[in-house]
Amino acid sequence: MSEFWAYLQLGFSHITDPGGYDHILFVIALCAIYTINQWKQVLILVTAFTLGHSLTLALATLQLINYSTDLIELLIPITILITAVTNFFYKIPKSLFNEQPRQSPGRYVLALLFGLIHGMGFSNYLRSLLGRQSSIVKPLFAFNLGLELGQIFIVIAVLALAFFLVELMRVRRHDWNLIVSGIVAGMALSLIIGNEYLAELF
């Protein structure tokens, strides 16, 4: 149980670590267009992302798939940028208590596909921790659970801040979305431009 708890804490701290903020940016981008009243949509969206990164995290950690680490490090900020840019085209519901128009299934598909990429990014860190351990099933599950708890923590923080600013401070939802998504897009673009793998390609 102590090993399980240790890997759970590592998973939680890995995704919430400000030093590795790329995954934090992605979760923020996913949630930027929503309020607490739309928690069902957020739950489905996050679940899609979870399914994606859980699959590739397991496959990559078990060394059942191979990929270029440098390429994944470039693709992760690209997924963040794409997600943030799609937020600019989101139609804000007329009523705070109306979830219409319903989110396009394409957004959930993107979350699932981008989750596959992020899972490979998570696996780099986990494999370095596991070393030559004979059994990695329990550490893998604990680490993944920690990632999910950290992800939920970020989602709650974003939705709580949105509730405070939009519903209590009366900031327009459109403005909140543009500001948050714009900041995330700018930071993602900075990560892409500064990526060493991209620099080598050109």
PDB file of C-alpha atoms in Angstrom:
ATOM      1  CA  MET A   1       0.000   0.000   0.000  1.00  0.00           C
ATOM      2  CA  SER A   2       2.902   2.374   0.689  1.00  0.00           C
ATOM      3  CA  GLU A   3       4.199   1.798  -2.860  1.00  0.00           C
ATOM      4  CA  PHE A   4       0.707   2.347  -4.279  1.00  0.00           C
ATOM      5  CA  TRP A   5       0.346   5.597  -2.328  1.00  0.00           C
ATOM      6  CA  ALA A   6       3.797   6.748  -3.424  1.00  0.00           C
ATOM      7  CA  TYR A   7       3.011   6.302  -7.126  1.00  0.00           C
ATOM      8  CA  LEU A   8      -0.414   7.891  -6.704  1.00  0.00           C
ATOM      9  CA  GLN A   9       1.237  10.961  -5.178  1.00  0.00           C
ATOM     10  CA  LEU A  10       3.813  11.007  -7.986  1.00  0.00           C
ATOM     11  CA  GLY A  11       1.052  10.949 -10.599  1.00  0.00           C
ATOM     12  CA  PHE A  12      -0.817  13.766  -8.870  1.00  0.00           C
ATOM     13  CA  SER A  13       2.282  15.926  -8.449  1.00  0.00           C
ATOM     14  CA  HIS A  14       3.424  15.253 -12.016  1.00  0.00           C
ATOM     15  CA  ILE A  15       0.316  16.686 -13.671  1.00  0.00           C
ATOM     16  CA  THR A  16      -0.063  19.564 -11.187  1.00  0.00           C
ATOM     17  CA  ASP A  17       3.636  20.519 -11.200  1.00  0.00           C
ATOM     18  CA  PRO A  18       3.945  24.150 -12.411  1.00  0.00           C
ATOM     19  CA  GLY A  19       7.370  23.246 -13.798  1.00  0.00           C
ATOM     20  CA  GLY A  20       5.756  20.910 -16.332  1.00  0.00           C
ATOM     21  CA  TYR A  21       2.814  23.144 -17.084  1.00  0.00           C
ATOM     22  CA  ASP A  22       2.039  21.865 -20.581  1.00  0.00           C
ATOM     23  CA  HIS A  23      -0.486  19.301 -19.307  1.00  0.00           C
ATOM     24  CA  ILE A  24      -2.029  21.932 -17.013  1.00  0.00           C
ATOM     25  CA  LEU A  25      -2.466  24.239 -20.007  1.00  0.00           C
ATOM     26  CA  PHE A  26      -4.257  21.507 -21.940  1.00  0.00           C
ATOM     27  CA  VAL A  27      -6.767  20.834 -19.149  1.00  0.00           C
ATOM     28  CA  ILE A  28      -7.366  24.583 -18.773  1.00  0.00           C
ATOM     29  CA  ALA A  29      -7.991  24.852 -22.523  1.00  0.00           C
ATOM     30  CA  LEU A  30     -10.485  21.986 -22.339  1.00  0.00           C
ATOM     31  CA  CYS A  31     -12.459  23.694 -19.559  1.00  0.00           C
ATOM     32  CA  ALA A  32     -12.225  27.346 -20.636  1.00  0.00           C
ATOM     33  CA  ILE A  33     -15.568  27.432 -22.480  1.00  0.00           C
ATOM     34  CA  TYR A  34     -17.577  25.858 -19.663  1.00  0.00           C
ATOM     35  CA  THR A  35     -19.185  26.889 -16.376  1.00  0.00           C
ATOM     36  CA  ILE A  36     -20.228  24.757 -13.403  1.00  0.00           C
ATOM     37  CA  ASN A  37     -23.729  24.496 -14.902  1.00  0.00           C
ATOM     38  CA  GLN A  38     -22.210  22.505 -17.768  1.00  0.00           C
ATOM     39  CA  TRP A  39     -20.420  20.000 -15.549  1.00  0.00           C
ATOM     40  CA  LYS A  40     -21.923  17.059 -17.477  1.00  0.00           C
ATOM     41  CA  GLN A  41     -20.247  18.184 -20.692  1.00  0.00           C
ATOM     42  CA  VAL A  42     -16.972  18.704 -18.841  1.00  0.00           C
ATOM     43  CA  LEU A  43     -17.239  15.232 -17.302  1.00  0.00           C
ATOM     44  CA  ILE A  44     -17.726  13.591 -20.712  1.00  0.00           C
ATOM     45  CA  LEU A  45     -14.895  15.632 -22.210  1.00  0.00           C
ATOM     46  CA  VAL A  46     -12.445  14.817 -19.428  1.00  0.00           C
ATOM     47  CA  THR A  47     -13.460  11.155 -19.562  1.00  0.00           C
ATOM     48  CA  ALA A  48     -12.634  11.084 -23.287  1.00  0.00           C
ATOM     49  CA  PHE A  49      -9.214  12.591 -22.554  1.00  0.00           C
ATOM     50  CA  THR A  50      -8.728  10.101 -19.723  1.00  0.00           C
ATOM     51  CA  LEU A  51      -9.511   7.112 -21.936  1.00  0.00           C
ATOM     52  CA  GLY A  52      -6.986   8.299 -24.490  1.00  0.00           C
ATOM     53  CA  HIS A  53      -4.056   8.957 -22.197  1.00  0.00           C
ATOM     54  CA  SER A  54      -4.750   5.916 -20.016  1.00  0.00           C
ATOM     55  CA  LEU A  55      -4.467   3.662 -23.066  1.00  0.00           C
ATOM     56  CA  THR A  56      -1.172   4.981 -24.397  1.00  0.00           C
ATOM     57  CA  LEU A  57       0.269   5.462 -20.910  1.00  0.00           C
ATOM     58  CA  ALA A  58      -0.239   1.746 -20.302  1.00  0.00           C
ATOM     59  CA  LEU A  59       0.972   0.626 -23.739  1.00  0.00           C
ATOM     60  CA  ALA A  60       4.051   2.852 -23.704  1.00  0.00           C
ATOM     61  CA  THR A  61       5.007   2.010 -20.122  1.00  0.00           C
ATOM     62  CA  LEU A  62       4.698  -1.705 -20.907  1.00  0.00           C
ATOM     63  CA  GLN A  63       6.844  -0.987 -23.998  1.00  0.00           C
ATOM     64  CA  LEU A  64       4.191  -2.333 -26.357  1.00  0.00           C
ATOM     65  CA  ILE A  65       4.469   0.747 -28.569  1.00  0.00           C
ATOM     66  CA  ASN A  66       7.501   2.765 -29.638  1.00  0.00           C
ATOM     67  CA  TYR A  67       7.628   6.412 -30.628  1.00  0.00           C
ATOM     68  CA  SER A  68       9.897   9.420 -30.876  1.00  0.00           C
ATOM     69  CA  THR A  69      10.045  11.219 -27.533  1.00  0.00           C
ATOM     70  CA  ASP A  70      11.143  14.432 -29.233  1.00  0.00           C
ATOM     71  CA  LEU A  71       8.179  14.293 -31.599  1.00  0.00           C
ATOM     72  CA  ILE A  72       5.725  13.797 -28.710  1.00  0.00           C
ATOM     73  CA  GLU A  73       7.230  16.772 -26.882  1.00  0.00           C
ATOM     74  CA  LEU A  74       6.437  18.839 -29.978  1.00  0.00           C
ATOM     75  CA  LEU A  75       2.957  17.417 -30.501  1.00  0.00           C
ATOM     76  CA  ILE A  76       1.794  18.110 -26.938  1.00  0.00           C
ATOM     77  CA  PRO A  77       1.928  21.944 -27.232  1.00  0.00           C
ATOM     78  CA  ILE A  78       0.380  21.625 -30.711  1.00  0.00           C
ATOM     79  CA  THR A  79      -2.627  19.839 -29.129  1.00  0.00           C
ATOM     80  CA  ILE A  80      -2.856  22.665 -26.593  1.00  0.00           C
ATOM     81  CA  LEU A  81      -2.797  25.321 -29.319  1.00  0.00           C
ATOM     82  CA  ILE A  82      -5.459  23.569 -31.399  1.00  0.00           C
ATOM     83  CA  THR A  83      -7.746  23.140 -28.377  1.00  0.00           C
ATOM     84  CA  ALA A  84      -7.359  26.799 -27.377  1.00  0.00           C
ATOM     85  CA  VAL A  85      -8.010  28.022 -30.927  1.00  0.00           C
ATOM     86  CA  THR A  86     -11.196  25.930 -31.243  1.00  0.00           C
ATOM     87  CA  ASN A  87     -12.479  27.718 -28.127  1.00  0.00           C
ATOM     88  CA  PHE A  88     -12.592  30.991 -30.067  1.00  0.00           C
ATOM     89  CA  PHE A  89     -15.404  29.552 -32.226  1.00  0.00           C
ATOM     90  CA  TYR A  90     -17.562  28.292 -29.353  1.00  0.00           C
ATOM     91  CA  LYS A  91     -21.088  29.747 -29.264  1.00  0.00           C
ATOM     92  CA  ILE A  92     -21.950  30.898 -25.755  1.00  0.00           C
ATOM     93  CA  PRO A  93     -25.421  29.671 -24.622  1.00  0.00           C
ATOM     94  CA  LYS A  94     -27.947  32.505 -24.232  1.00  0.00           C
ATOM     95  CA  SER A  95     -28.956  31.298 -20.780  1.00  0.00           C
ATOM     96  CA  LEU A  96     -26.622  30.365 -17.942  1.00  0.00           C
ATOM     97  CA  PHE A  97     -28.889  27.404 -17.220  1.00  0.00           C
ATOM     98  CA  ASN A  98     -29.130  26.251 -20.811  1.00  0.00           C
ATOM     99  CA  GLU A  99     -26.470  23.914 -22.147  1.00  0.00           C
ATOM    100  CA  GLN A 100     -27.563  24.531 -25.750  1.00  0.00           C
ATOM    101  CA  PRO A 101     -26.130  24.400 -28.298  1.00  0.00           C
ATOM    102  CA  ARG A 102     -24.852  20.961 -27.423  1.00  0.00           C
ATOM    103  CA  GLN A 103     -21.162  20.470 -27.904  1.00  0.00           C
ATOM    104  CA  SER A 104     -20.097  19.003 -31.228  1.00  0.00           C
ATOM    105  CA  PRO A 105     -19.005  15.351 -30.962  1.00  0.00           C
ATOM    106  CA  GLY A 106     -15.832  16.457 -32.725  1.00  0.00           C
ATOM    107  CA  ARG A 107     -14.583  18.113 -29.541  1.00  0.00           C
ATOM    108  CA  TYR A 108     -14.857  14.830 -27.656  1.00  0.00           C
ATOM    109  CA  VAL A 109     -13.062  12.995 -30.446  1.00  0.00           C
ATOM    110  CA  LEU A 110     -10.255  15.569 -30.321  1.00  0.00           C
ATOM    111  CA  ALA A 111      -9.978  15.149 -26.531  1.00  0.00           C
ATOM    112  CA  LEU A 112      -9.685  11.382 -26.997  1.00  0.00           C
ATOM    113  CA  LEU A 113      -7.073  11.644 -29.756  1.00  0.00           C
ATOM    114  CA  PHE A 114      -5.070  14.288 -27.928  1.00  0.00           C
ATOM    115  CA  GLY A 115      -5.255  12.133 -24.807  1.00  0.00           C
ATOM    116  CA  LEU A 116      -3.396   9.421 -26.728  1.00  0.00           C
ATOM    117  CA  ILE A 117      -0.533  11.868 -27.333  1.00  0.00           C
ATOM    118  CA  HIS A 118      -0.436  13.116 -23.743  1.00  0.00           C
ATOM    119  CA  GLY A 119      -0.372   9.535 -22.458  1.00  0.00           C
ATOM    120  CA  MET A 120       2.893   8.958 -24.294  1.00  0.00           C
ATOM    121  CA  GLY A 121       4.251  12.111 -22.687  1.00  0.00           C
ATOM    122  CA  PHE A 122       3.296  10.858 -19.215  1.00  0.00           C
ATOM    123  CA  SER A 123       4.946   7.490 -19.861  1.00  0.00           C
ATOM    124  CA  ASN A 124       8.432   8.985 -20.224  1.00  0.00           C
ATOM    125  CA  TYR A 125       8.363  10.099 -16.615  1.00  0.00           C
ATOM    126  CA  LEU A 126       6.799   6.885 -15.312  1.00  0.00           C
ATOM    127  CA  ARG A 127       9.268   4.590 -17.080  1.00  0.00           C
ATOM    128  CA  SER A 128      12.180   6.507 -15.574  1.00  0.00           C
ATOM    129  CA  LEU A 129      10.685   5.889 -12.124  1.00  0.00           C
ATOM    130  CA  LEU A 130       9.953   2.199 -12.620  1.00  0.00           C
ATOM    131  CA  GLY A 131      13.463   1.266 -13.736  1.00  0.00           C
ATOM    132  CA  ARG A 132      13.816  -2.504 -13.703  1.00  0.00           C
ATOM    133  CA  GLN A 133      10.830  -3.339 -11.494  1.00  0.00           C
ATOM    134  CA  SER A 134       9.477  -6.798 -12.306  1.00  0.00           C
ATOM    135  CA  SER A 135       5.797  -5.932 -11.784  1.00  0.00           C
ATOM    136  CA  ILE A 136       4.565  -2.563 -13.003  1.00  0.00           C
ATOM    137  CA  VAL A 137       0.786  -3.135 -13.050  1.00  0.00           C
ATOM    138  CA  LYS A 138       0.139  -1.732  -9.585  1.00  0.00           C
ATOM    139  CA  PRO A 139       2.497   1.283  -9.975  1.00  0.00           C
ATOM    140  CA  LEU A 140       0.969   1.951 -13.408  1.00  0.00           C
ATOM    141  CA  PHE A 141      -2.569   1.948 -12.012  1.00  0.00           C
ATOM    142  CA  ALA A 142      -1.601   4.090  -9.013  1.00  0.00           C
ATOM    143  CA  PHE A 143       0.257   6.621 -11.164  1.00  0.00           C
ATOM    144  CA  ASN A 144      -2.667   6.858 -13.587  1.00  0.00           C
ATOM    145  CA  LEU A 145      -5.101   7.323 -10.702  1.00  0.00           C
ATOM    146  CA  GLY A 146      -2.901  10.106  -9.357  1.00  0.00           C
ATOM    147  CA  LEU A 147      -2.952  11.773 -12.768  1.00  0.00           C
ATOM    148  CA  GLU A 148      -6.745  11.659 -12.774  1.00  0.00           C
ATOM    149  CA  LEU A 149      -7.041  13.127  -9.298  1.00  0.00           C
ATOM    150  CA  GLY A 150      -4.678  15.917 -10.323  1.00  0.00           C
ATOM    151  CA  GLN A 151      -6.669  16.484 -13.479  1.00  0.00           C
ATOM    152  CA  ILE A 152      -9.921  16.703 -11.506  1.00  0.00           C
ATOM    153  CA  PHE A 153      -8.255  19.175  -9.133  1.00  0.00           C
ATOM    154  CA  ILE A 154      -7.335  21.436 -12.073  1.00  0.00           C
ATOM    155  CA  VAL A 155     -10.845  21.157 -13.565  1.00  0.00           C
ATOM    156  CA  ILE A 156     -12.474  22.114 -10.254  1.00  0.00           C
ATOM    157  CA  ALA A 157     -10.112  25.078  -9.868  1.00  0.00           C
ATOM    158  CA  VAL A 158     -10.865  26.361 -13.390  1.00  0.00           C
ATOM    159  CA  LEU A 159     -14.641  25.953 -13.031  1.00  0.00           C
ATOM    160  CA  ALA A 160     -14.599  27.560  -9.583  1.00  0.00           C
ATOM    161  CA  LEU A 161     -12.679  30.562 -10.919  1.00  0.00           C
ATOM    162  CA  ALA A 162     -15.089  30.798 -13.865  1.00  0.00           C
ATOM    163  CA  PHE A 163     -18.041  30.721 -11.458  1.00  0.00           C
ATOM    164  CA  PHE A 164     -16.546  33.496  -9.337  1.00  0.00           C
ATOM    165  CA  LEU A 165     -15.700  35.786 -12.247  1.00  0.00           C
ATOM    166  CA  VAL A 166     -18.621  35.081 -14.579  1.00  0.00           C
ATOM    167  CA  GLU A 167     -21.531  34.577 -12.211  1.00  0.00           C
ATOM    168  CA  LEU A 168     -20.468  36.645  -9.195  1.00  0.00           C
ATOM    169  CA  MET A 169     -18.270  39.362 -10.686  1.00  0.00           C
ATOM    170  CA  ARG A 170     -20.395  39.502 -13.878  1.00  0.00           C
ATOM    171  CA  VAL A 171     -17.504  39.124 -16.309  1.00  0.00           C
ATOM    172  CA  ARG A 172     -18.916  38.235 -19.730  1.00  0.00           C
ATOM    173  CA  ARG A 173     -18.444  34.553 -20.559  1.00  0.00           C
ATOM    174  CA  HIS A 174     -17.287  35.520 -24.022  1.00  0.00           C
ATOM    175  CA  ASP A 175     -14.547  37.696 -22.546  1.00  0.00           C
ATOM    176  CA  TRP A 176     -13.520  35.012 -20.032  1.00  0.00           C
ATOM    177  CA  ASN A 177     -13.218  32.456 -22.828  1.00  0.00           C
ATOM    178  CA  LEU A 178     -11.218  34.759 -25.092  1.00  0.00           C
ATOM    179  CA  ILE A 179      -8.816  35.844 -22.343  1.00  0.00           C
ATOM    180  CA  VAL A 180      -8.130  32.351 -20.959  1.00  0.00           C
ATOM    181  CA  SER A 181      -7.939  30.685 -24.373  1.00  0.00           C
ATOM    182  CA  GLY A 182      -5.776  33.517 -25.716  1.00  0.00           C
ATOM    183  CA  ILE A 183      -3.300  33.207 -22.858  1.00  0.00           C
ATOM    184  CA  VAL A 184      -3.140  29.415 -23.242  1.00  0.00           C
ATOM    185  CA  ALA A 185      -2.729  29.692 -27.021  1.00  0.00           C
ATOM    186  CA  GLY A 186       0.094  32.207 -26.603  1.00  0.00           C
ATOM    187  CA  MET A 187       1.940  30.016 -24.114  1.00  0.00           C
ATOM    188  CA  ALA A 188       1.465  26.937 -26.320  1.00  0.00           C
ATOM    189  CA  LEU A 189       2.790  28.822 -29.333  1.00  0.00           C
ATOM    190  CA  SER A 190       5.822  29.850 -27.294  1.00  0.00           C
ATOM    191  CA  LEU A 191       6.481  26.184 -26.407  1.00  0.00           C
ATOM    192  CA  ILE A 192       6.197  25.203 -30.063  1.00  0.00           C
ATOM    193  CA  ILE A 193       8.565  27.930 -31.261  1.00  0.00           C
ATOM    194  CA  GLY A 194      11.091  27.042 -28.566  1.00  0.00           C
ATOM    195  CA  ASN A 195      10.941  23.305 -29.237  1.00  0.00           C
ATOM    196  CA  GLU A 196      14.401  21.925 -30.082  1.00  0.00           C
ATOM    197  CA  TYR A 197      13.037  19.161 -32.322  1.00  0.00           C
ATOM    198  CA  LEU A 198      11.234  21.732 -34.475  1.00  0.00           C
ATOM    199  CA  ALA A 199      14.377  23.845 -34.657  1.00  0.00           C
ATOM    200  CA  GLU A 200      16.345  20.837 -35.934  1.00  0.00           C
ATOM    201  CA  LEU A 201      13.743  20.186 -38.648  1.00  0.00           C
ATOM    202  CA  PHE A 202      14.201  23.701 -40.021  1.00  0.00           C
TER     203      PHE A 202
END
